[in-house]
Each structure stands twice: as C-alpha cells, then as structure tokens.
XYZ file of C-alpha atoms in Angstrom:
106
model
C 17.867 -4.238 -12.250
C 16.953 -0.399 -12.242
C 13.271 -2.005 -10.946
C 14.268 -2.658 -7.150
C 11.023 -4.872 -6.531
C 11.854 -6.971 -9.763
C 15.661 -7.359 -9.005
C 14.524 -8.330 -4.916
C 12.080 -11.025 -6.951
C 15.284 -12.230 -9.223
C 17.485 -12.393 -6.426
C 14.869 -14.510 -4.079
C 14.089 -16.846 -6.790
C 17.927 -17.396 -7.822
C 18.473 -17.740 -4.037
C 15.840 -21.046 -3.863
C 17.262 -22.345 -7.194
C 20.795 -22.040 -6.190
C 19.812 -24.040 -2.753
C 17.822 -26.560 -4.997
C 20.553 -26.707 -7.575
C 23.489 -27.031 -4.830
C 22.188 -28.278 -1.633
C 25.568 -29.366 -0.195
C 27.553 -26.120 -0.904
C 23.892 -24.309 0.120
C 24.167 -25.945 3.572
C 28.015 -25.714 3.760
C 27.279 -21.702 3.514
C 25.604 -21.882 6.723
C 27.781 -24.112 8.941
C 30.382 -21.267 9.556
C 30.893 -17.571 10.342
C 29.280 -15.440 7.148
C 32.428 -14.379 5.050
C 31.321 -14.455 1.895
C 31.838 -11.726 -0.700
C 30.672 -11.448 -4.448
C 33.377 -10.117 -6.568
C 32.073 -6.896 -6.225
C 33.080 -6.775 -2.560
C 29.161 -7.349 -1.759
C 28.082 -10.336 -0.720
C 24.428 -11.547 -1.034
C 22.578 -10.239 1.962
C 24.595 -6.975 1.416
C 22.680 -6.764 -2.158
C 18.920 -7.731 -0.479
C 19.609 -5.200 2.310
C 20.221 -2.664 -0.725
C 17.538 -3.242 -2.602
C 14.910 -3.406 0.606
C 16.609 -0.009 1.656
C 15.107 1.359 -1.612
C 11.438 -0.011 -0.997
C 11.255 0.343 2.763
C 13.770 2.830 3.584
C 11.597 3.230 7.338
C 11.152 -0.562 8.028
C 14.664 -1.633 6.326
C 15.380 -3.814 9.135
C 12.159 -5.287 9.491
C 12.088 -5.880 5.534
C 15.484 -7.633 5.397
C 14.918 -10.013 8.233
C 11.371 -10.432 6.405
C 12.850 -11.095 2.813
C 16.037 -13.240 4.173
C 13.931 -15.520 6.310
C 11.347 -16.006 3.631
C 13.928 -17.184 1.196
C 16.013 -18.699 3.379
C 12.894 -21.022 4.945
C 12.012 -21.640 1.319
C 14.998 -22.961 0.521
C 15.381 -25.093 3.575
C 12.015 -26.109 3.631
C 12.600 -27.284 -0.284
C 15.753 -29.277 0.500
C 14.038 -30.755 3.767
C 11.342 -31.951 1.310
C 8.965 -30.236 3.239
C 7.340 -28.420 0.005
C 4.937 -30.095 -2.052
C 4.988 -29.929 -6.168
C 5.020 -27.445 -7.873
C 7.467 -25.839 -5.749
C 8.721 -23.145 -8.895
C 5.300 -22.172 -9.116
C 4.965 -21.871 -5.474
C 7.980 -19.999 -4.396
C 7.287 -17.928 -7.150
C 3.615 -16.637 -5.634
C 5.085 -16.297 -2.105
C 7.664 -14.151 -2.900
C 5.698 -12.141 -5.499
C 3.126 -11.512 -2.725
C 6.042 -10.744 -0.201
C 7.751 -8.560 -2.768
C 4.341 -6.626 -3.516
C 3.629 -5.786 -0.036
C 6.958 -4.195 0.354
C 6.355 -2.130 -2.982
C 3.098 -1.051 -1.780
C 4.178 0.132 1.454
C 6.807 2.403 -0.142
C-alpha cells in the first residue's frame, strides 16, 4: 500500500487474524529460530521494519519493537483466551492508536 500507516495497520490486523485462524501454526512458527521468508525474499518482520522506518526513521528500532510487541502480544493474548470480546474491534482500536502515534511523529 502506498500509505505506510495504512499498510502497517493492515499488516498488524492480518498478523492477529492469522494467529486466530491458525493457532497451531502460529505457535509453531515461534518455537525455533527465525528463518521464514515470504515469496519476495522478505519475512514479515522485514516488511514491518521497512514500514516503521518510513514512519519514524529517527526512532525506527523502538518503533519496530513497539509494533511487533503489540501485534504479537495481542495475538498471544487472544490465543490464550485473555482478551474479552469484541476482540476484532478492540484489536483494531489498539492498532489504530499505535499507528496513529507513529504517524504523528512523522
């Protein structure tokens, strides 16, 4: 997507949705060393990092950790049954707030 904030939001929502739809595979992906690559040669973390670097080049490493921690945390909390419904609406609101904060620093 040409808008890095919208792309980052969409990626975060897709990350959480994937975890919810394929919980065993999601958990398996984090049991060993990170090696997975997307068809274009990137992995999901690389894509997230590139989008964050556009939004906050001066604070990229902190932004990358914040974004990855947020989506992975929400996904894990969802799988562990720790989030109360409506999970999708609450996830979107939380990720929109995070992305808006990054975009405001741009």
